[in-house]
Amino acid sequence: MSRTPLIVGNWKMYKTVAETRDFCLRLKDEMAFTKGKQVEVAVAPPFTALSAAAQALRGSFISVAAQDVFWAESGAYTGEVSAKMLTEVGCHFGIVGHSERRQYFHETDVSINKKAAALMKEGLIPILCLGETLSERQGGSTLVVVERQTRQGLKGLAVQDPQKLVMAYEPVWAIGTGQTATPNQAQEVQAFLRKLLAEIFSPNMAEGVRILYGGSVKPENIGELMAMNDVDGALVGGASLEVKSFAQIVRGSISP
Ligand code: PEP
């Protein structure tokens, strides 16, 4: 089964509504080269700019992702946003479990699992992020850590359609550091994740679910990463903030 490459730009806490509108309109033009090619693209602006992004991207193949979600449908949860609210503003994907949320906002595998379930219930596609810290890698526990994050993050989720789930392997030591995992490091973990998906769900799911790599992806390294069998795209932080570099990454993800 061939998997369509997926490139997602995670803008983190960058870009106002006006900047988002401008970026998205320029990105639409810049993406003309993808016509007839097998690739999917999404941007993940801050909550305040989701609606503007969806409006600016209307009529294009580029979709909108939220950077987070809360697991309850509604209630007294000051500051939170539900999956239904994300649907209403035009989201297609929702990122959950990003390492910055695990680190700064103390998110656990349990809360991440509830968030993924809330997205799925609403028909949104979770992009489940996981990855080891530097000390975990140096201590030789990378696969133990990602297995725990995967099993707990996906616990109880009944998914049969591989298009309804995206995984993102993001080694914490590679995020925003300029230090990318080598293609072989990414491949080793991502092949392992695919085997786990077969155990958790089914061989069909494992074969079809896209597993992205994230961590200092740039136009210069996307090609070698995408050459790996189990790298199906990228979750891009810093390099997704400029239209040109993001577009070059999309270009580099397309099979010749
Ligand atoms: C990210 O935030 O998901 C990320 C991968 O960031 P960067 O590309 O800047 O390392």
XYZ file of C-alpha atoms and ligand atoms in Angstrom:
266
model
C 0.000 0.000 0.000
C 1.484 3.360 -0.877
C 1.023 6.114 1.644
C 0.460 9.685 0.476
C 3.114 11.947 2.007
C 1.779 14.416 4.560
C 3.590 17.613 5.522
C 2.223 19.545 8.508
C 3.502 22.944 9.616
C 3.288 23.461 13.373
C 3.461 27.203 13.900
C 3.464 27.015 17.694
C 2.830 30.477 19.226
C 3.689 32.410 16.078
C 1.559 34.458 13.661
C -1.347 36.776 14.189
C -4.611 36.542 12.255
C -3.347 38.985 9.623
C -0.036 37.131 9.251
C -1.895 33.830 8.971
C -4.157 35.121 6.228
C -1.197 36.460 4.286
C 0.805 33.238 4.700
C -2.077 30.998 3.625
C -2.902 33.009 0.532
C 0.749 32.960 -0.527
C 1.052 29.254 0.274
C -1.915 28.463 -1.967
C -0.124 30.127 -4.894
C 3.174 28.550 -4.026
C 1.608 25.064 -4.018
C 0.708 25.164 -7.724
C 3.495 22.656 -8.421
C 1.671 19.954 -6.446
C -1.073 19.667 -9.082
C -1.429 16.024 -10.071
C 1.135 14.946 -7.449
C 0.572 12.707 -4.444
C 0.973 14.902 -1.381
C -1.119 16.301 1.466
C -0.341 19.538 3.283
C -1.668 21.102 6.474
C -0.852 24.108 8.632
C -1.402 24.353 12.386
C -1.777 28.001 13.424
C -2.581 29.140 16.982
C -6.250 28.776 18.013
C -6.963 32.458 17.358
C -5.989 32.132 13.700
C -7.591 28.772 12.815
C -10.684 30.329 11.350
C -8.699 32.812 9.253
C -6.516 29.975 7.955
C -9.536 27.857 7.008
C -11.119 30.777 5.181
C -7.952 31.704 3.319
C -7.343 28.062 2.308
C -10.917 27.409 1.189
C -10.990 25.762 -2.247
C -7.424 24.482 -1.936
C -6.155 21.027 -0.961
C -4.331 22.444 2.092
C -6.014 21.656 5.367
C -5.952 23.096 8.852
C -4.753 21.417 12.038
C -5.195 22.518 15.637
C -2.126 22.368 17.873
C -4.066 20.940 20.802
C -7.592 20.203 22.042
C -9.289 19.522 25.350
C -10.900 16.131 25.954
C -14.268 17.227 27.384
C -17.135 18.152 25.079
C -17.987 21.265 27.113
C -17.881 22.418 30.716
C -16.163 24.623 33.243
C -12.636 24.317 31.841
C -11.309 27.849 31.652
C -9.058 28.434 28.683
C -9.786 25.162 26.919
C -11.156 24.398 23.456
C -13.218 21.334 22.503
C -13.038 19.158 19.404
C -16.445 20.397 18.274
C -15.198 23.993 18.431
C -12.262 22.982 16.226
C -14.592 21.405 13.678
C -16.669 24.556 13.642
C -13.674 26.698 12.633
C -12.657 24.316 9.846
C -10.032 21.997 11.335
C -9.314 18.611 9.804
C -6.478 17.427 12.071
C -5.572 17.965 15.726
C -2.050 17.591 17.114
C -1.922 15.866 20.504
C 0.977 15.008 22.769
C 3.507 17.458 21.376
C 6.619 17.329 23.558
C 6.287 21.028 24.399
C 2.864 20.304 25.858
C 4.193 17.284 27.718
C 7.089 19.374 29.075
C 5.566 22.790 29.844
C 1.948 21.818 30.488
C 2.545 18.470 32.186
C 0.460 16.481 29.756
C 0.465 12.770 30.421
C -0.132 9.761 28.209
C -3.536 9.472 29.894
C -4.675 13.011 29.060
C -3.226 12.700 25.546
C -5.212 9.504 25.036
C -8.405 11.291 26.107
C -7.654 14.123 23.714
C -7.095 11.735 20.788
C -10.398 10.018 21.621
C -12.213 13.367 21.751
C -10.883 14.311 18.312
C -11.888 10.974 16.816
C -15.357 11.162 18.285
C -15.784 14.459 16.474
C -14.423 13.049 13.193
C -11.119 14.914 13.413
C -7.835 13.131 12.738
C -5.376 13.047 15.617
C -1.678 13.540 14.947
C -0.241 11.724 17.948
C 3.258 12.977 18.796
C 5.770 10.948 20.732
C 9.503 10.722 21.169
C 12.304 10.232 23.630
C 14.416 12.830 25.451
C 18.186 12.979 25.031
C 18.811 11.233 28.330
C 16.351 8.479 27.422
C 18.171 7.946 24.109
C 21.549 7.980 25.786
C 20.236 5.547 28.396
C 19.154 3.153 25.639
C 15.445 3.365 26.416
C 14.156 4.996 23.215
C 12.032 2.044 22.109
C 10.669 1.428 25.613
C 9.594 5.076 25.843
C 7.947 5.255 22.435
C 6.201 1.927 23.018
C 4.707 3.222 26.267
C 3.652 6.497 24.646
C 2.081 4.641 21.717
C 0.241 1.967 23.695
C -1.106 4.442 26.248
C -1.796 7.189 23.739
C -3.877 4.839 21.596
C -5.485 2.879 24.416
C -9.097 1.930 23.747
C -9.272 3.754 20.414
C -11.174 1.697 17.876
C -9.743 2.783 14.530
C -10.155 0.703 11.408
C -9.442 3.253 8.710
C -5.718 4.077 8.472
C -6.596 7.534 7.148
C -8.149 8.415 10.503
C -4.904 8.420 12.462
C -1.481 9.999 12.006
C 1.551 9.342 14.186
C 4.514 11.701 14.533
C 7.856 10.525 15.851
C 9.571 13.596 17.257
C 12.730 12.939 19.267
C 12.687 15.702 21.886
C 16.407 16.365 21.444
C 15.822 17.201 17.771
C 12.968 19.697 18.208
C 13.993 23.278 17.602
C 17.653 22.399 18.156
C 18.839 22.207 14.571
C 19.948 18.653 15.331
C 17.981 16.273 13.122
C 17.806 12.536 13.750
C 19.700 10.690 11.058
C 17.479 9.007 8.482
C 18.490 5.645 9.981
C 17.576 6.737 13.501
C 14.160 7.897 12.275
C 13.669 4.705 10.267
C 14.580 2.426 13.178
C 11.980 3.985 15.478
C 9.310 4.404 12.824
C 9.605 0.797 11.635
C 9.223 -0.224 15.269
C 6.119 1.957 15.592
C 4.611 0.366 12.511
C 5.060 -3.102 14.015
C 3.395 -1.873 17.186
C 0.450 -0.525 15.176
C 0.005 -3.999 13.688
C -0.172 -5.473 17.195
C -2.462 -2.777 18.557
C -4.803 -2.559 15.567
C -4.170 -4.772 12.542
C -1.635 -5.303 9.732
C -3.872 -3.250 7.462
C -3.824 -0.297 9.853
C -0.074 -0.576 10.299
C 0.460 -0.549 6.557
C -1.733 2.463 5.947
C -1.199 4.837 8.896
C 1.139 7.717 8.079
C 4.064 8.059 10.464
C 5.636 11.498 10.239
C 9.085 12.476 11.416
C 9.549 15.777 13.265
C 12.638 17.501 14.610
C 14.547 20.198 12.727
C 13.217 19.183 9.310
C 14.512 21.583 6.643
C 14.509 21.755 2.848
C 18.036 20.288 2.965
C 17.152 17.114 4.859
C 13.586 16.272 3.832
C 14.722 14.217 0.822
C 16.947 11.837 2.789
C 14.305 11.407 5.484
C 11.557 10.683 2.955
C 13.787 8.088 1.314
C 13.249 5.902 4.383
C 10.532 3.251 4.055
C 8.658 4.203 7.183
C 8.906 7.997 6.985
C 5.649 9.173 5.430
C 5.989 12.898 5.854
C 7.017 15.520 8.361
C 5.808 17.635 11.221
C 7.736 20.854 10.733
C 8.207 23.619 13.294
C 10.666 26.434 12.571
C 10.968 25.830 8.846
C 7.187 25.996 8.396
C 7.043 29.676 9.339
C 8.338 30.892 5.970
C 6.281 30.128 2.873
C 9.363 29.449 0.742
C 11.045 26.977 3.068
C 7.767 25.209 3.847
C 7.024 24.910 0.127
C 10.517 23.513 -0.489
C 9.890 20.867 2.156
C 6.621 19.921 0.461
C 8.468 19.736 -2.856
C 11.140 17.530 -1.300
C 8.555 15.120 0.061
C 7.107 14.246 -3.345
C 8.394 11.063 -4.956
C 10.169 11.731 -8.239
C 7.820 20.651 16.160
O 7.583 21.576 16.891
O 6.976 19.756 16.033
C 9.108 20.614 15.466
C 9.437 19.502 14.870
O 9.874 21.749 15.499
P 11.218 22.024 14.645
O 10.942 21.609 13.228
O 11.458 23.494 14.786
O 12.297 21.197 15.259
